[in-house]
Amino acid sequence: MKALFMRMSQDKQETLLKMMILTMAMALSFSTRLFSVLRYESVIHEFDPYFNYRTTKYLVEEGFYAFHNWFDDMAWYPLGRIIGGTIYPGLMVTAAALFKVLHFLNITVDIRNICVFLAPFFSSLTTLVTYHLTSELKDHKAGLVAASFICIVPGYISRSVAGSYDNEGIAIFCMLLTYYFWIKAVKTGSVFWASLCSVAYFYMVSSWGGYVFLINLIPLHVLALMITGRFSHRIYVAYSTVYCLGTLLSMQISFVGFQPVQSSEHMAAFGVFGLCQIHGFVDYVRSKMTYEQFTTLLKAIVTVVGGVAFVVGGVLTATGKISPWTGRFYSLLDPSYAKNNIPIIASVSEHQPTAWSSFYFDLQMLVFMFPAGMYFCFSRLTDANIFIIMYGMTSIYFAGVMVRLMLVLAPVMCILAGIGVSATLTTYMKNLDPIFGGKKSEQTAKKSTKKISSDYNYPMKNEVATAVVFTLTLFLITYVFHCTWVTSEAYSSPSIVLSAKSGDGGRIIFDDFREAYFWLRQNTAEDAKIMSWWDYGYQITAMANRTILVDNNTWNNTHISRVGQAMASPEDKAYDIMRELDVDYVLVIFGGLTGYSSDDINKFLWMVRIGGSTPEGAHIKEADYYTPQGEFRIDKEGSPTLLNCLMYKLCL
């Protein structure tokens, strides 16, 4: 084998090594996400994935047409929910298509197992796309390093472990694929690459609401190229194709509809598209006129077009033709907005601002190598490098505002850190003195003789290079250990199955959630209505197969507020509300006996805040649930209002 390898040309050896490294990185990306399956079993995690699993199962059994027109009368009783028009179907269609392909090949795999392992599978594809994207930005060496980083980075693993059947599991692959095709289109000005970018963008739109980040980042890149004087025919062709084709494709998703031409989040893309047309027209006119004529005409055009655009935009916004920004979008611009105005958004833990420690916990050494990658991109500024710089700077801001968006930051951290590590090692490895068999090679000896004069200007060159390479190697080793530990201990524990360590170090499994849902399924009528806090809605419908009042979609704040009012009211008033809502059973989670900290008592203040956020709940005041000393106590010294409310009595 060694002899065969040595007989290959240098190019073939490099190609073989790249293929081997990429294959190992992709295999590692898949296998490192299997801790939860090995430790527990093949089980769906968290809350939202259970809705995705339920809808995917319906799609496989009933077909796409029935799925698209499905009215779910078991959700949001008595309102119900139109499934096809209120979801991003990309995840479900992907899993169902993979299921059909495997069964066509006579590989009989249950749809649940496909859902469990879909995210690890797409993480392997993400590793491959990261390599190609970074190779376009720098070179193949940087691409290999970036691929090795992203395959185990905790910031991405947190949303792509086995069992995490959520939109983000495939969305990061779609996002990076869109970026890769966009860079290719910018470099070549080819309609072909721009069309592929549009198709990848369509896949992204069908998979995750975070597509809004893409459709604002790409126009921002084009605008930056205009400002810096780098706008060219290549950029015009690329962006015009991506915007027109991508917008038309994205409007085919029912949940998106006409938002690309009506909502404020998409207006930046439309505005930059208009600027591209104006820029192209101005360039054409400039070639046909003298400088003085052109200057006069340009001032007139800018004044007229700017005035008309401002007036038209104002009129459309005032008449409601252009919808205002959503609450989640406002929260990205003002982190305190949701807390002060929309408590239902602020109550979600993943919508909280990111702690400084979380950056190191999820990214480790990438935090320190990210600025180095930025430096190398600035030192060789190209159209592509400007894009990755803007991606890095904007994602850092959004990741700081909302902890969930650490997922968007992790890929660019890996890319820029890969560029930084690769460039640093390439620079300092050249300064090492290679020694073979205890003696310098003849070729090295000749080179060192020629460079003696230059070595006087760089004393201890070999020692400095050795120290830098050794330090980076040590960082890389600690990165692997850190990522493996975080993946195993922090991100591989399904919330549906709890565990604790016994006195002898063994693992104790608490399967109370699934046992409770199974009890509901076996001991309640099929048409029973279950009232619980919205966190458990998806799990109840998926595992207990019972009708629920509210779930994790949180689209109707008034309905959720009504449930919060029932939980926060005394028994007599709560009974009236539950009779109004036609409730048969109430489900609450109490973790006081087992030390489970995410129970309903811990969430109770959010029920109070949300319950009091509507006119019907105006009588519910958060201050009433605190002691006179301003403490929130749940023992016998607690507030009388708290001690007499339905939630407290059900739990204690």
mmCIF file of N, CA and C in Angstrom, residues 48-89:
data_model
loop_
_atom_site.group_PDB
_atom_site.id
_atom_site.type_symbol
_atom_site.label_atom_id
_atom_site.label_comp_id
_atom_site.label_asym_id
_atom_site.label_seq_id
_atom_site.Cartn_x
_atom_site.Cartn_y
_atom_site.Cartn_z
ATOM 1 N N ASP A 48 -40.565 20.533 19.909
ATOM 2 C CA ASP A 48 -40.922 20.746 18.499
ATOM 3 C C ASP A 48 -40.702 19.510 17.630
ATOM 4 N N PRO A 49 -39.619 18.736 17.831
ATOM 5 C CA PRO A 49 -39.418 17.559 16.980
ATOM 6 C C PRO A 49 -40.578 16.564 17.005
ATOM 7 N N TYR A 50 -41.365 16.551 18.087
ATOM 8 C CA TYR A 50 -42.491 15.617 18.119
ATOM 9 C C TYR A 50 -43.601 16.038 17.162
ATOM 10 N N PHE A 51 -43.793 17.336 17.001
ATOM 11 C CA PHE A 51 -44.746 17.802 15.985
ATOM 12 C C PHE A 51 -44.225 17.461 14.590
ATOM 13 N N ASN A 52 -42.930 17.690 14.367
ATOM 14 C CA ASN A 52 -42.345 17.375 13.061
ATOM 15 C C ASN A 52 -42.460 15.887 12.746
ATOM 16 N N TYR A 53 -42.251 15.052 13.753
ATOM 17 C CA TYR A 53 -42.370 13.604 13.555
ATOM 18 C C TYR A 53 -43.813 13.215 13.239
ATOM 19 N N ARG A 54 -44.742 13.807 13.972
ATOM 20 C CA ARG A 54 -46.163 13.491 13.749
ATOM 21 C C ARG A 54 -46.602 13.888 12.352
ATOM 22 N N THR A 55 -46.196 15.059 11.901
ATOM 23 C CA THR A 55 -46.585 15.506 10.559
ATOM 24 C C THR A 55 -45.875 14.697 9.470
ATOM 25 N N THR A 56 -44.627 14.303 9.726
ATOM 26 C CA THR A 56 -43.908 13.472 8.749
ATOM 27 C C THR A 56 -44.582 12.110 8.606
ATOM 28 N N LYS A 57 -44.990 11.553 9.725
ATOM 29 C CA LYS A 57 -45.686 10.263 9.693
ATOM 30 C C LYS A 57 -46.994 10.380 8.915
ATOM 31 N N TYR A 58 -47.710 11.478 9.110
ATOM 32 C CA TYR A 58 -48.951 11.707 8.370
ATOM 33 C C TYR A 58 -48.664 11.842 6.870
ATOM 34 N N LEU A 59 -47.572 12.547 6.527
ATOM 35 C CA LEU A 59 -47.189 12.724 5.123
ATOM 36 C C LEU A 59 -46.884 11.384 4.465
ATOM 37 N N VAL A 60 -46.159 10.516 5.166
ATOM 38 C CA VAL A 60 -45.798 9.212 4.611
ATOM 39 C C VAL A 60 -47.031 8.338 4.426
ATOM 40 N N GLU A 61 -47.944 8.385 5.380
ATOM 41 C CA GLU A 61 -49.116 7.503 5.336
ATOM 42 C C GLU A 61 -50.214 8.007 4.408
ATOM 43 N N GLU A 62 -50.408 9.324 4.346
ATOM 44 C CA GLU A 62 -51.544 9.874 3.607
ATOM 45 C C GLU A 62 -51.178 10.511 2.275
ATOM 46 N N GLY A 63 -49.910 10.839 2.066
ATOM 47 C CA GLY A 63 -49.508 11.468 0.821
ATOM 48 C C GLY A 63 -49.414 12.981 0.937
ATOM 49 N N PHE A 64 -48.743 13.604 -0.043
ATOM 50 C CA PHE A 64 -48.459 15.039 0.047
ATOM 51 C C PHE A 64 -49.725 15.889 -0.070
ATOM 52 N N TYR A 65 -50.655 15.483 -0.939
ATOM 53 C CA TYR A 65 -51.854 16.310 -1.133
ATOM 54 C C TYR A 65 -52.668 16.394 0.159
ATOM 55 N N ALA A 66 -52.857 15.257 0.818
ATOM 56 C CA ALA A 66 -53.595 15.246 2.084
ATOM 57 C C ALA A 66 -52.832 16.007 3.161
ATOM 58 N N PHE A 67 -51.503 15.868 3.141
ATOM 59 C CA PHE A 67 -50.664 16.578 4.105
ATOM 60 C C PHE A 67 -50.782 18.090 3.914
ATOM 61 N N HIS A 68 -50.748 18.534 2.676
ATOM 62 C CA HIS A 68 -50.800 19.962 2.376
ATOM 63 C C HIS A 68 -52.146 20.574 2.770
ATOM 64 N N ASN A 69 -53.211 19.777 2.723
ATOM 65 C CA ASN A 69 -54.548 20.281 3.033
ATOM 66 C C ASN A 69 -55.050 19.807 4.403
ATOM 67 N N TRP A 70 -54.152 19.339 5.228
ATOM 68 C CA TRP A 70 -54.532 18.760 6.520
ATOM 69 C C TRP A 70 -54.995 19.840 7.498
ATOM 70 N N PHE A 71 -56.213 19.666 7.999
ATOM 71 C CA PHE A 71 -56.709 20.504 9.091
ATOM 72 C C PHE A 71 -56.667 19.669 10.362
ATOM 73 N N ASP A 72 -55.825 20.065 11.302
ATOM 74 C CA ASP A 72 -55.605 19.301 12.528
ATOM 75 C C ASP A 72 -56.575 19.789 13.606
ATOM 76 N N ASP A 73 -57.610 18.983 13.886
ATOM 77 C CA ASP A 73 -58.600 19.386 14.884
ATOM 78 C C ASP A 73 -58.201 18.976 16.298
ATOM 79 N N MET A 74 -57.009 18.340 16.446
ATOM 80 C CA MET A 74 -56.535 17.963 17.780
ATOM 81 C C MET A 74 -55.643 19.041 18.390
ATOM 82 N N ALA A 75 -55.347 20.065 17.636
ATOM 83 C CA ALA A 75 -54.496 21.151 18.126
ATOM 84 C C ALA A 75 -55.322 22.423 18.285
ATOM 85 N N TRP A 76 -55.012 23.185 19.312
ATOM 86 C CA TRP A 76 -55.622 24.491 19.545
ATOM 87 C C TRP A 76 -57.148 24.405 19.595
ATOM 88 N N TYR A 77 -57.622 23.422 20.341
ATOM 89 C CA TYR A 77 -59.071 23.279 20.514
ATOM 90 C C TYR A 77 -59.656 24.557 21.145
ATOM 91 N N PRO A 78 -60.773 25.061 20.669
ATOM 92 C CA PRO A 78 -61.607 24.534 19.575
ATOM 93 C C PRO A 78 -61.286 25.125 18.209
ATOM 94 N N LEU A 79 -60.157 25.834 18.096
ATOM 95 C CA LEU A 79 -59.848 26.539 16.851
ATOM 96 C C LEU A 79 -59.333 25.610 15.760
ATOM 97 N N GLY A 80 -58.463 24.673 16.146
ATOM 98 C CA GLY A 80 -57.819 23.824 15.154
ATOM 99 C C GLY A 80 -56.680 24.549 14.458
ATOM 100 N N ARG A 81 -56.015 23.837 13.573
ATOM 101 C CA ARG A 81 -54.865 24.417 12.873
ATOM 102 C C ARG A 81 -54.751 23.845 11.467
ATOM 103 N N ILE A 82 -54.550 24.719 10.491
ATOM 104 C CA ILE A 82 -54.279 24.303 9.114
ATOM 105 C C ILE A 82 -52.787 24.011 9.013
ATOM 106 N N ILE A 83 -52.413 22.749 8.886
ATOM 107 C CA ILE A 83 -51.004 22.364 8.947
ATOM 108 C C ILE A 83 -50.241 22.836 7.709
ATOM 109 N N GLY A 84 -50.778 22.549 6.527
ATOM 110 C CA GLY A 84 -50.043 22.848 5.296
ATOM 111 C C GLY A 84 -49.690 24.307 5.127
ATOM 112 N N GLY A 85 -50.521 25.202 5.644
ATOM 113 C CA GLY A 85 -50.288 26.629 5.460
ATOM 114 C C GLY A 85 -49.593 27.303 6.610
ATOM 115 N N THR A 86 -49.177 26.529 7.630
ATOM 116 C CA THR A 86 -48.557 27.144 8.812
ATOM 117 C C THR A 86 -47.218 26.519 9.178
ATOM 118 N N ILE A 87 -46.603 25.766 8.272
ATOM 119 C CA ILE A 87 -45.303 25.151 8.566
ATOM 120 C C ILE A 87 -44.360 25.333 7.385
ATOM 121 N N TYR A 88 -43.074 25.130 7.673
ATOM 122 C CA TYR A 88 -42.057 25.022 6.618
ATOM 123 C C TYR A 88 -41.886 23.531 6.331
ATOM 124 N N PRO A 89 -42.340 23.050 5.168
ATOM 125 C CA PRO A 89 -42.444 21.597 4.946
ATOM 126 C C PRO A 89 -41.150 20.916 4.511
#
